[in-house]
PDB file of C-alpha atoms in Angstrom:
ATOM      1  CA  UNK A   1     -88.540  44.779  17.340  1.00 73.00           C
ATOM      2  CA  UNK A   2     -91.979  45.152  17.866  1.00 70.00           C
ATOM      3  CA  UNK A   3     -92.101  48.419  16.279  1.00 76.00           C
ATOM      4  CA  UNK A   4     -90.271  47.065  13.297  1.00 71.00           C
ATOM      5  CA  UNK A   5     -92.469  43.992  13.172  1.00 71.00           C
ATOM      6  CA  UNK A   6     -95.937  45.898  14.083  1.00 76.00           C
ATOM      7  CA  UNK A   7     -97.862  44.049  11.119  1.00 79.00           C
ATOM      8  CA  UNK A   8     -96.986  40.683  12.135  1.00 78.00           C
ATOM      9  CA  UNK A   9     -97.976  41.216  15.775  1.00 78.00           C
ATOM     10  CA  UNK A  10    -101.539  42.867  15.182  1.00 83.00           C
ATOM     11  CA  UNK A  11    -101.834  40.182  12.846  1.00 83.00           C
ATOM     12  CA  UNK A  12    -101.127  37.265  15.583  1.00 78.00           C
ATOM     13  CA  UNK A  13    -103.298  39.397  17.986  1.00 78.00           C
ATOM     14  CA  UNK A  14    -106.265  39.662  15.470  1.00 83.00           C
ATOM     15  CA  UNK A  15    -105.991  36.085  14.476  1.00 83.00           C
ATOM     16  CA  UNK A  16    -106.089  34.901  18.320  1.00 80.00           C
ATOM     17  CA  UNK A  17    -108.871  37.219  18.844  1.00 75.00           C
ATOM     18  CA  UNK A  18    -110.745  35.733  15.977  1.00 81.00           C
ATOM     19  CA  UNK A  19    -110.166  32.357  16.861  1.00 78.00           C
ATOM     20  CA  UNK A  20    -111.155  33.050  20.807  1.00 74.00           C
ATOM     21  CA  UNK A  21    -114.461  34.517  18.955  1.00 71.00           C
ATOM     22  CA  UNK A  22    -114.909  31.574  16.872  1.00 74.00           C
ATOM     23  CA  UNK A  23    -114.491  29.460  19.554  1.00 69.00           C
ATOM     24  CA  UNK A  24    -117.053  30.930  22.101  1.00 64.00           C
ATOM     25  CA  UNK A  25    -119.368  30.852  19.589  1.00 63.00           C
ATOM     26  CA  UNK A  26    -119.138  27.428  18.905  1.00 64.00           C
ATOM     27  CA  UNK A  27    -119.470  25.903  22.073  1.00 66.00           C
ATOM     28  CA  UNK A  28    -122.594  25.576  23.612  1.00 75.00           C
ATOM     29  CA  UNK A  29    -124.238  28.140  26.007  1.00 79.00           C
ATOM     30  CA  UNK A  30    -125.063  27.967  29.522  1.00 84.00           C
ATOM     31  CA  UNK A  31    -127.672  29.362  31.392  1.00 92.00           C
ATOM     32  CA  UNK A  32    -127.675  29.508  35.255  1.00 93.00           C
ATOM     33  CA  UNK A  33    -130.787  29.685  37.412  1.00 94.00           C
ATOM     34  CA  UNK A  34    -131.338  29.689  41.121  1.00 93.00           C
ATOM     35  CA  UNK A  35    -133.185  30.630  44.381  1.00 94.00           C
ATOM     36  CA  UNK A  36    -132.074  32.553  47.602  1.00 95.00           C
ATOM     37  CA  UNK A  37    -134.056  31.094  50.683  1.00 94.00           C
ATOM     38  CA  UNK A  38    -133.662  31.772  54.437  1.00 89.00           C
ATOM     39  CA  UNK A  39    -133.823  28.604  57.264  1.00 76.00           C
ATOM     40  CA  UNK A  40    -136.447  29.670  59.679  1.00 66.00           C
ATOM     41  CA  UNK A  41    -135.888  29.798  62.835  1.00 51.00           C
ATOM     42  CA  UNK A  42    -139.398  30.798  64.607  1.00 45.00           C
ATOM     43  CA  UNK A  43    -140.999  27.689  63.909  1.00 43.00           C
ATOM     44  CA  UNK A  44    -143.357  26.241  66.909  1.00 42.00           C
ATOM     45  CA  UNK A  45    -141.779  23.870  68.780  1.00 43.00           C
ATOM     46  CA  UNK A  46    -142.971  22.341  72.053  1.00 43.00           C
ATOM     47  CA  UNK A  47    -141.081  23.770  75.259  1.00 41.00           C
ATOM     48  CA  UNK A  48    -138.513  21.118  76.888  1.00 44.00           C
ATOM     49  CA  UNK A  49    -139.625  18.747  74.659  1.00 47.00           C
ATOM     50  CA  UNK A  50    -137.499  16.768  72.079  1.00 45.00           C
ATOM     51  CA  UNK A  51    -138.488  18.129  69.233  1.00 44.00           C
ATOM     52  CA  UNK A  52    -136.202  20.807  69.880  1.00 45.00           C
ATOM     53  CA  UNK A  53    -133.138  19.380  68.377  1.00 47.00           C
ATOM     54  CA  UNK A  54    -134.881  18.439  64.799  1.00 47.00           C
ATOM     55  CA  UNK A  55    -136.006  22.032  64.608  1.00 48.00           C
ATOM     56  CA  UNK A  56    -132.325  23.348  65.394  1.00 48.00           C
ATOM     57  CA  UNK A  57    -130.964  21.063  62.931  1.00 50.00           C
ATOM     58  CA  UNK A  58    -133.276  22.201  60.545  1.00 51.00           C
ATOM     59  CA  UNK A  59    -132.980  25.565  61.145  1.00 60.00           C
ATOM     60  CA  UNK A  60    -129.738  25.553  60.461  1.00 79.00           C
ATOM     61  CA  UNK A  61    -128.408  26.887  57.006  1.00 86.00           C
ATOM     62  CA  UNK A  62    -125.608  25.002  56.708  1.00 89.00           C
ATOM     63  CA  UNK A  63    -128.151  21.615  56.820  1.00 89.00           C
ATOM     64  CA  UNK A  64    -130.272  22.833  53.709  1.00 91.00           C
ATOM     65  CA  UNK A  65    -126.854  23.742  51.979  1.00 91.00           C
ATOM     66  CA  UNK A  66    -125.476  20.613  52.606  1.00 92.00           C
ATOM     67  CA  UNK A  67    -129.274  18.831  52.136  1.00 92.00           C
ATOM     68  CA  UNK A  68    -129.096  20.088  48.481  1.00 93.00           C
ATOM     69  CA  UNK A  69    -125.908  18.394  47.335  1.00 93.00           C
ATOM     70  CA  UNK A  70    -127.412  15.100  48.640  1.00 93.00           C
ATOM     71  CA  UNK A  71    -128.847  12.317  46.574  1.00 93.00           C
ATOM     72  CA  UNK A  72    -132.123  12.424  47.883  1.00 92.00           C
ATOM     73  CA  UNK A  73    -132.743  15.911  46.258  1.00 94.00           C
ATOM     74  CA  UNK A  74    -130.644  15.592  43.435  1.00 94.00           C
ATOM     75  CA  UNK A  75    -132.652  12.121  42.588  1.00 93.00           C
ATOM     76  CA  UNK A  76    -135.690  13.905  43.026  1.00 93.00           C
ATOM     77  CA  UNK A  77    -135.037  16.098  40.172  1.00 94.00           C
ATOM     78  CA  UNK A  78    -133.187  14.419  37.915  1.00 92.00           C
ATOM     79  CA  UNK A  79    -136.230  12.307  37.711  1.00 92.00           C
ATOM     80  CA  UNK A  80    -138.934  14.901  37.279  1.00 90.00           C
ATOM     81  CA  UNK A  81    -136.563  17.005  34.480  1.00 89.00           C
ATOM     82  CA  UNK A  82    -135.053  13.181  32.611  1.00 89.00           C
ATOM     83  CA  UNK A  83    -131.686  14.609  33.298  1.00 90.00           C
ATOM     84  CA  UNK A  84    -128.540  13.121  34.518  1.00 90.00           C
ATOM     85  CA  UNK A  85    -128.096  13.517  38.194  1.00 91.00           C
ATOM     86  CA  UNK A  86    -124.088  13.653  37.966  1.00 91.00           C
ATOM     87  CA  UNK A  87    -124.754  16.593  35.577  1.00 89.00           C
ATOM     88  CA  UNK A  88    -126.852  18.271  37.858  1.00 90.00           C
ATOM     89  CA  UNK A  89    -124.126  17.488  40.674  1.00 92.00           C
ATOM     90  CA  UNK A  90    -121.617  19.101  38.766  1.00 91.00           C
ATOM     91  CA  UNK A  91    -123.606  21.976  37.658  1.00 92.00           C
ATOM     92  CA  UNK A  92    -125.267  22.677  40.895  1.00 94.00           C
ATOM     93  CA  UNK A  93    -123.278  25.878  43.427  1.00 95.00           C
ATOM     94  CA  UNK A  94    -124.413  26.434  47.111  1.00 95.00           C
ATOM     95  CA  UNK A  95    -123.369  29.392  49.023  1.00 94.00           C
ATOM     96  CA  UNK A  96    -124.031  29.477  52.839  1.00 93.00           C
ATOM     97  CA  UNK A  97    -124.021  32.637  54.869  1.00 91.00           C
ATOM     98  CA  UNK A  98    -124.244  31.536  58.888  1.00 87.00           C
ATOM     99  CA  UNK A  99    -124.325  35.066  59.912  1.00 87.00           C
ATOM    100  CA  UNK A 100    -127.708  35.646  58.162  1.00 86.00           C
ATOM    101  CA  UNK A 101    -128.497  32.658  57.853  1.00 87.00           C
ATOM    102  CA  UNK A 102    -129.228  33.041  53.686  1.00 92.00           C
ATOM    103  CA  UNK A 103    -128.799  30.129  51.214  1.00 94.00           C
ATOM    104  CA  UNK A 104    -127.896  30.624  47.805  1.00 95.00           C
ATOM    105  CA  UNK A 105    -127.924  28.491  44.523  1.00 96.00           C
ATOM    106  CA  UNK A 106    -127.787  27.890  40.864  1.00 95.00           C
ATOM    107  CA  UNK A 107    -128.385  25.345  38.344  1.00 94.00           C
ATOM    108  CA  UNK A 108    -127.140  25.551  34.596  1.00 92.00           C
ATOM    109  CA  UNK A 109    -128.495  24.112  31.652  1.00 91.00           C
ATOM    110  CA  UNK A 110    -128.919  24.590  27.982  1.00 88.00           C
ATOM    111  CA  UNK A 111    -131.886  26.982  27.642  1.00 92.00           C
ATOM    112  CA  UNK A 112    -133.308  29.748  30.244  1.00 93.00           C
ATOM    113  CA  UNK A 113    -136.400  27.818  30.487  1.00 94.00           C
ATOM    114  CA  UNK A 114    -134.466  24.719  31.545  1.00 93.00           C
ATOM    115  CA  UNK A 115    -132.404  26.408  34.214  1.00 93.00           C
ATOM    116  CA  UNK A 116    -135.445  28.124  35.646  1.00 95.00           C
ATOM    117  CA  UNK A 117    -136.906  24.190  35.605  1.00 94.00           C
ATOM    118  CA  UNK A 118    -134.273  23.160  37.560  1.00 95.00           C
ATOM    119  CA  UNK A 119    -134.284  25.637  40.346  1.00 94.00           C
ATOM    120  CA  UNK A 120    -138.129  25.530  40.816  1.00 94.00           C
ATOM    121  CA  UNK A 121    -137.828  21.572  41.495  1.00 94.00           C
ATOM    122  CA  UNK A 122    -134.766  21.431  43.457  1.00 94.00           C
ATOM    123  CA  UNK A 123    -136.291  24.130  45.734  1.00 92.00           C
ATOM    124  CA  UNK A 124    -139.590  22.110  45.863  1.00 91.00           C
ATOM    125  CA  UNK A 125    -137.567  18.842  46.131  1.00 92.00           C
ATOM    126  CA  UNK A 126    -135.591  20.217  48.988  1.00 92.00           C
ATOM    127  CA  UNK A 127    -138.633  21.326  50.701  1.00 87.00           C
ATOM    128  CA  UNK A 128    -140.021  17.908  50.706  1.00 87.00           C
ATOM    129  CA  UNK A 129    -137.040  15.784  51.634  1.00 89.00           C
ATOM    130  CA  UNK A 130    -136.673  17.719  54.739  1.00 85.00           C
ATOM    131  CA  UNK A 131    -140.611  17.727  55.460  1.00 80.00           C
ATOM    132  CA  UNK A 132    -139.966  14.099  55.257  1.00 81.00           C
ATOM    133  CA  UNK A 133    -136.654  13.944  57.232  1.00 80.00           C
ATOM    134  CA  UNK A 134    -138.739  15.824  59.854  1.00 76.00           C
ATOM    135  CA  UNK A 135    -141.723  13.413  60.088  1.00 72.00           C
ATOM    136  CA  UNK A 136    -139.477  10.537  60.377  1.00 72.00           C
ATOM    137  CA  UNK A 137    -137.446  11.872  62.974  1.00 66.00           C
ATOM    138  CA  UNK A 138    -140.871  12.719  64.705  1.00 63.00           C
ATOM    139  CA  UNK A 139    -142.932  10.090  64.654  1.00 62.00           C
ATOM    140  CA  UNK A 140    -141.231   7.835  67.429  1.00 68.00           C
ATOM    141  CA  UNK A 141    -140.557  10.860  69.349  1.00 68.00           C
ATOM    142  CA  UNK A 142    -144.197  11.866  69.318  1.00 70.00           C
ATOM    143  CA  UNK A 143    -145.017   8.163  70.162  1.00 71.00           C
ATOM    144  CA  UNK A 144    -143.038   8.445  73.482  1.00 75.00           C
ATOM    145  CA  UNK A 145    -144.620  11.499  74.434  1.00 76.00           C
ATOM    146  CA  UNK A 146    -148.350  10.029  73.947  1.00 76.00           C
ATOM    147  CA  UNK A 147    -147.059   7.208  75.703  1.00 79.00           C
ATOM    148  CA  UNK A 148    -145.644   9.105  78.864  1.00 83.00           C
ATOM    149  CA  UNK A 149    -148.240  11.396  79.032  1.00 80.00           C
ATOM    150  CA  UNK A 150    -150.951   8.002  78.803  1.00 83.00           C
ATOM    151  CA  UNK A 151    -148.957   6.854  82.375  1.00 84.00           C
ATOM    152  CA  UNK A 152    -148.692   9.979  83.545  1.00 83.00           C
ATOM    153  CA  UNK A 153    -152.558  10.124  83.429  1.00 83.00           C
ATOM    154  CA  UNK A 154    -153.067   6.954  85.443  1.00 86.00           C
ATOM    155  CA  UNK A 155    -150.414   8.315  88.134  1.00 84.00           C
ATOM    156  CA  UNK A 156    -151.959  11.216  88.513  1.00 82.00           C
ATOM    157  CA  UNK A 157    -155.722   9.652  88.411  1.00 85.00           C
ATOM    158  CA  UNK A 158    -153.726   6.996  91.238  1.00 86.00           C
ATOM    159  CA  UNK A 159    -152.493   9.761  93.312  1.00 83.00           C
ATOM    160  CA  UNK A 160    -156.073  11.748  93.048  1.00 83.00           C
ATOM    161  CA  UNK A 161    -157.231   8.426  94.363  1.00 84.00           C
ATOM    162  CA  UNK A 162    -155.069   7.823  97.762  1.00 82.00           C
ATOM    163  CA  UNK A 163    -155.772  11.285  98.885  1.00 79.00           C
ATOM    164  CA  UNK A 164    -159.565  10.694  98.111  1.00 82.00           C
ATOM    165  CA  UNK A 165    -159.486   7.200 100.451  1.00 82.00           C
ATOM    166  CA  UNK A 166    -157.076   9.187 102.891  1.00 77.00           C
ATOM    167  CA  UNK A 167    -159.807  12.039 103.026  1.00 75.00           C
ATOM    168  CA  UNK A 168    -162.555  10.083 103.876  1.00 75.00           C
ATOM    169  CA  UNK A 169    -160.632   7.014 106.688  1.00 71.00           C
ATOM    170  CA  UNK A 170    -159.303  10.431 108.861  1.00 63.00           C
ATOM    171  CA  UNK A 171    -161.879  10.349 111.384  1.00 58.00           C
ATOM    172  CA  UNK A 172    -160.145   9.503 114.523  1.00 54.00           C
ATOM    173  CA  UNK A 173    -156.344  10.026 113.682  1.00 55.00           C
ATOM    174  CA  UNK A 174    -153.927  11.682 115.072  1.00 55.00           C
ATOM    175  CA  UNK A 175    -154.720  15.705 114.093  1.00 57.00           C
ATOM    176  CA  UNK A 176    -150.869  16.490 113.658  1.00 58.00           C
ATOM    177  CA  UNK A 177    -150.212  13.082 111.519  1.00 58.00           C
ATOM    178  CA  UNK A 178    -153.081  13.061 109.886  1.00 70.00           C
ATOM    179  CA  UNK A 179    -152.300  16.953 108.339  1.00 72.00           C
ATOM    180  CA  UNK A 180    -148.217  15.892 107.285  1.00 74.00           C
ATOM    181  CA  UNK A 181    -150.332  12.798 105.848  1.00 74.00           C
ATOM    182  CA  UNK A 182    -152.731  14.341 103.894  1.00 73.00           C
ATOM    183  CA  UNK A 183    -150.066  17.032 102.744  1.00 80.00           C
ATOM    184  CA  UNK A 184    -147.815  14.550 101.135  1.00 81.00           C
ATOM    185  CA  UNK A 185    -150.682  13.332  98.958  1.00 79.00           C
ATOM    186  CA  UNK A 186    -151.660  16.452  98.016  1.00 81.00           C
ATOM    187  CA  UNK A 187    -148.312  17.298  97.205  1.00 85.00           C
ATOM    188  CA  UNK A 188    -147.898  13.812  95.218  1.00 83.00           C
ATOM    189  CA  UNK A 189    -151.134  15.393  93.380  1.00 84.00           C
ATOM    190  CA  UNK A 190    -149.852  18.469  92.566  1.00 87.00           C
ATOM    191  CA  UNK A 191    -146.703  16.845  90.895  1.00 87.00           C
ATOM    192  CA  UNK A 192    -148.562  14.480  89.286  1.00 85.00           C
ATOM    193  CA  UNK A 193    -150.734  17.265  87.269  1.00 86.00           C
ATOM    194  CA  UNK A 194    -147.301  19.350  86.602  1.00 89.00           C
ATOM    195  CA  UNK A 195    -146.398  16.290  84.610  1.00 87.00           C
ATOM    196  CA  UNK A 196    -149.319  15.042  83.201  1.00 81.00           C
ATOM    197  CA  UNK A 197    -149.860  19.061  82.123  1.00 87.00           C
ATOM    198  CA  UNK A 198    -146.541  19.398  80.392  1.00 86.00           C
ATOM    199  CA  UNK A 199    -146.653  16.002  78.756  1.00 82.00           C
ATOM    200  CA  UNK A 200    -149.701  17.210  77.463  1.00 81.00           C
ATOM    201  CA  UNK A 201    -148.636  20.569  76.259  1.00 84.00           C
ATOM    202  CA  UNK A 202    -145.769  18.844  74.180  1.00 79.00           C
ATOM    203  CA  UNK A 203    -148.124  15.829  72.981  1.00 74.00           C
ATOM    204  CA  UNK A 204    -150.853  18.942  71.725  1.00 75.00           C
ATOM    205  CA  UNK A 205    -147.670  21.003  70.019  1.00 73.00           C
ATOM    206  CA  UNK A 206    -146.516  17.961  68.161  1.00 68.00           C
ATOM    207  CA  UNK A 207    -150.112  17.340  66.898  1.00 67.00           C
ATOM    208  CA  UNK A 208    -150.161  21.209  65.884  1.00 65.00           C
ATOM    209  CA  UNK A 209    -146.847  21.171  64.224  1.00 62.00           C
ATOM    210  CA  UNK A 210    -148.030  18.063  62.047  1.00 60.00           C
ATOM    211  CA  UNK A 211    -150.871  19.786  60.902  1.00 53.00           C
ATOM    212  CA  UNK A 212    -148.868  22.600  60.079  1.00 56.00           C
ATOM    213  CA  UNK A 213    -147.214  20.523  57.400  1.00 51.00           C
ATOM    214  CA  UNK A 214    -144.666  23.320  55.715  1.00 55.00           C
ATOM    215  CA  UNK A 215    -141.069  23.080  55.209  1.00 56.00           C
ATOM    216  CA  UNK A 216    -139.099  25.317  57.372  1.00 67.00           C
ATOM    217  CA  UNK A 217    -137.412  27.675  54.877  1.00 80.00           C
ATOM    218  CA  UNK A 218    -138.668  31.086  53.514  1.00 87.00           C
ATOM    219  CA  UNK A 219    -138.154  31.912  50.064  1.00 91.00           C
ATOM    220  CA  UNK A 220    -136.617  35.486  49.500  1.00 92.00           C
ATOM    221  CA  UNK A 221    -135.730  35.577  45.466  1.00 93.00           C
ATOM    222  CA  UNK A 222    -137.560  32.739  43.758  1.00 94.00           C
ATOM    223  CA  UNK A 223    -136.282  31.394  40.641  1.00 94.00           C
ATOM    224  CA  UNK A 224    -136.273  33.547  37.420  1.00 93.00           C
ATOM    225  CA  UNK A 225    -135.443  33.259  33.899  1.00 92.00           C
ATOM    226  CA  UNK A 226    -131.928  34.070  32.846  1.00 91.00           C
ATOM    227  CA  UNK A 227    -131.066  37.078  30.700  1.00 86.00           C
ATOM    228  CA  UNK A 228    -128.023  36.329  29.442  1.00 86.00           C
ATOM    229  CA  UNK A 229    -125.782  32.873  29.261  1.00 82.00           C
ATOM    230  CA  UNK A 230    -123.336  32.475  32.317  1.00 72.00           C
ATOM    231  CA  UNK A 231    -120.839  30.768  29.762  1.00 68.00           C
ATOM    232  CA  UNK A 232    -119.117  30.968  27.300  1.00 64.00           C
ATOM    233  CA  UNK A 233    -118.310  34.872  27.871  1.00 69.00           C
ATOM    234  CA  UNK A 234    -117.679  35.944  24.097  1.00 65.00           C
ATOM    235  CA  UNK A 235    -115.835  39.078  25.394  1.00 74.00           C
ATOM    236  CA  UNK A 236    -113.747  37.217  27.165  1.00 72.00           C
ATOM    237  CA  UNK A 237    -113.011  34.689  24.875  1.00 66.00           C
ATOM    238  CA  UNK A 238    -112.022  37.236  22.754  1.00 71.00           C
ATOM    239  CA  UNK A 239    -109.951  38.929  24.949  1.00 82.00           C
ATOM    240  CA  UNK A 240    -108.389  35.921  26.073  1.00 84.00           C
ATOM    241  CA  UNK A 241    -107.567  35.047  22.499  1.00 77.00           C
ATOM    242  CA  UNK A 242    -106.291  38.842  21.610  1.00 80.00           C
ATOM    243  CA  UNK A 243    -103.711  38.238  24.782  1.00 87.00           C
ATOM    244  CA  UNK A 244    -102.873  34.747  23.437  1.00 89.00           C
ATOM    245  CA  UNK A 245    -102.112  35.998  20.085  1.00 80.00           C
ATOM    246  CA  UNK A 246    -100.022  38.769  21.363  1.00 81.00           C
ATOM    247  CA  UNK A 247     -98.213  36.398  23.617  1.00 87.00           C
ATOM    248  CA  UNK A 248     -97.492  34.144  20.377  1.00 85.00           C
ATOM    249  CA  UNK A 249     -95.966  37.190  18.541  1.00 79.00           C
ATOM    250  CA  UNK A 250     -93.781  38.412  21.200  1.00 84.00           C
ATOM    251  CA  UNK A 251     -92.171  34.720  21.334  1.00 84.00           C
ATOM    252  CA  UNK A 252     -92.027  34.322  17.897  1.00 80.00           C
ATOM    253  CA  UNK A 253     -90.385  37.953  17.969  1.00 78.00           C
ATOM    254  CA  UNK A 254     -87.671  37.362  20.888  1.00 82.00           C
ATOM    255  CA  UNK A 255     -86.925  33.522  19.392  1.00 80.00           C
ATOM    256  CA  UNK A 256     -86.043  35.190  15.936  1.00 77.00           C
ATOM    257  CA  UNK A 257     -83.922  37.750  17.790  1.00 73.00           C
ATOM    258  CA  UNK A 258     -81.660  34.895  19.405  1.00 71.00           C
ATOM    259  CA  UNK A 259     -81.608  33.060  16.565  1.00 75.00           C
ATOM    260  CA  UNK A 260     -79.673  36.285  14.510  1.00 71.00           C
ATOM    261  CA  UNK A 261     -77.571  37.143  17.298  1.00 72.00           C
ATOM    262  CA  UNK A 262     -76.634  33.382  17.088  1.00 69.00           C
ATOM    263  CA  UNK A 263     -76.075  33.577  13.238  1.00 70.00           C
ATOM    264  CA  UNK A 264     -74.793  37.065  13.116  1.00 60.00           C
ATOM    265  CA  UNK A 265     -71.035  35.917  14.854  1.00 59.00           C
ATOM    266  CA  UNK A 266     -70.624  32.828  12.469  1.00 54.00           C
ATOM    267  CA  UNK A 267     -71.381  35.398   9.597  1.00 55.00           C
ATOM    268  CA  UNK A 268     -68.445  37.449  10.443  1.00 54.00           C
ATOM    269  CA  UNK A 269     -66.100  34.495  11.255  1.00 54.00           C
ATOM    270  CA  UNK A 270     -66.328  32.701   8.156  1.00 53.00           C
TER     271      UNK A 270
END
C-alpha cells in the first residue's frame, strides 16, 4: 500500500516537515547561560571553635545548589535585570556533583546578552546572600567567644594572683604542704592560660576571617555568551514533523484499507 500510494505519503511527510519548520521558526528562541563553580573547602576556620559548622555547611555543594533556587537569590536578580522572578524560577537548572563537589547552572532568556546577564548576577547574588548568611550566623557566635575569652582573662589574672599572695605568706609553713600548695596554683595557672590562649586564638581567627570578606566558592567556567539558541531545535522540529507526517499517512493508509475490505464483501453480496 505504501508502495502504491508513495506520492501521498512523501507528500504527508513533506507537509509535516514543513509545518514542524514553520513552527520552530515561529516561536521564540532561547538562549541558555550559566556558570560552573566549586564550594571551597580550605577556608580558615578557627580550631575547636564554632565556626566550624557554618563553614561545613557552606562548604557543602549541595547548600549553594539548593541556595540558588531560593528567594533570596532569585529576588536579588530579578530586581537588578526587571524580570519576573517565577520566570527565572522556571528557567533556572542546578546540577550538583557531591563527589567533586562542582555546581552547575543555566539561565535562559531571549537574547545571548540577556542570558549571559543573568548568570553573572545570580553568581554575584549567590555570593552575597551566603556572605551574608555567614555574618549573621557569626556575629553572636563571635560575641560569645570575646565574651569567654574577657572572663577567662580575669580567671587567669585571679589565679596569677593567689599564687603571687601564696608565694610571698610561705615563710614558716610546713615545707611538704607548702610545695602540694603552691603546685595546685600553679597548676590552676597553667589551665587558666590554656584557656585564655585558645579563646584567644578563636576570638583572633574570627576577626581574620571577617576581614577576609569573600564568599566561599571558586569559580571554574564563568559565564559566557551563547552561540547558538538552546530552543526551539529547528532540526528537530523538522524531524519531529517529517515523523508526524509519516505517522498521519500510514493511518490514513491502513484506515482506507479496512474501510475496502469492509465494502469489498457487501459489493459481492448485493
Amino acid at each position: 500500500m505504501v508502495r502504491a500510494h508513495w506520492k501521498s505519503v512523501a507528500l504527508f511527510a513533506a507537509a509535516g516537515a514543513i509545518v514542524g519548520g514553520i513552527t520552530a521558526l515561529l516561536l521564540p528562541p532561547v538562549y541558555r547561560s550559566g556558570a560552573v563553580f566549586q564550594a571551597e573547602t580550605n577556608s580558615f576556620t578557627p580550631i575547636g571553635g564554632p565556626l566550624v559548622g557554618i563553614a561545613a555547611r557552606q562548604a557543602n555543594p549541595q547548600f549553594f545548589g539548593d541556595l540558588l533556587t531560593t528567594d533570596a537569590v532569585l529576588r536579588r536578580v530579578a530586581e537588578a535585570e526587571q524580570v519576573d522572578i517565577q520566570e527565572l524560577r522556571q528557567t533556572l537548572k542546578v546540577d550538583v556533583n557531591l563527589r567533586t563537589g562542582v555546581v552547575r547552572f543555566t539561565l535562559g532568556a531571549g537574547t545571548p546578552q540577556r542570558a549571559k546577564a543573568l548568570a553573572e548576577r545570580s553568581l554575584a547574588a549567590l555570593g552575597e546572600v551566603s556572605l551574608a548568611l555567614r555574618q549573621a550566623s557569626a556575629d553572636p557566635q563571635r560575641a560569645f567567644i570575646a565574651q569567654r575569652a574577657a572572663r577567662a582573662r580575669e580567671e587567669l589574672r585571679a589565679a596569677e594572683q593567689a599564687l603571687q599572695t601564696f608565694v610571698r605568706g610561705r615563710t614558716g609553713r610546713n615545707l611538704a604542704a607548702t610545695q602540694l600548695d603552691e603546685a595546685q596554683l600553679r597548676g590552676a595557672v597553667d589551665v587558666a592560660q590554656q584557656v585564655y590562649l585558645q579563646l584567644r586564638l578563636q576570638e583572633e581567627g574570627a576577626a581574620v576571617e571577617d576581614a577576609r570578606n569573600t564568599p566561599v566558592i571558586s569559580v571554574i567556567d564563568p559565564p559566557v555568551l551563547p552561540a547558538r539558541p538552546d530552543r526551539p531545535r529547528r532540526r528537530l522540529a523538522v524531524l519531529v514533523g517529517l515523523l508526524i507526517g509519516l505517522s498521519v499517512a500510514l493511518v490514513r493508509l491502513l484506515l482506507e484499507g479496512e474501510r475496502r475490505r469492509f465494502t469489498a464483501p457487501h459489493s459481492r453480496s448485493t
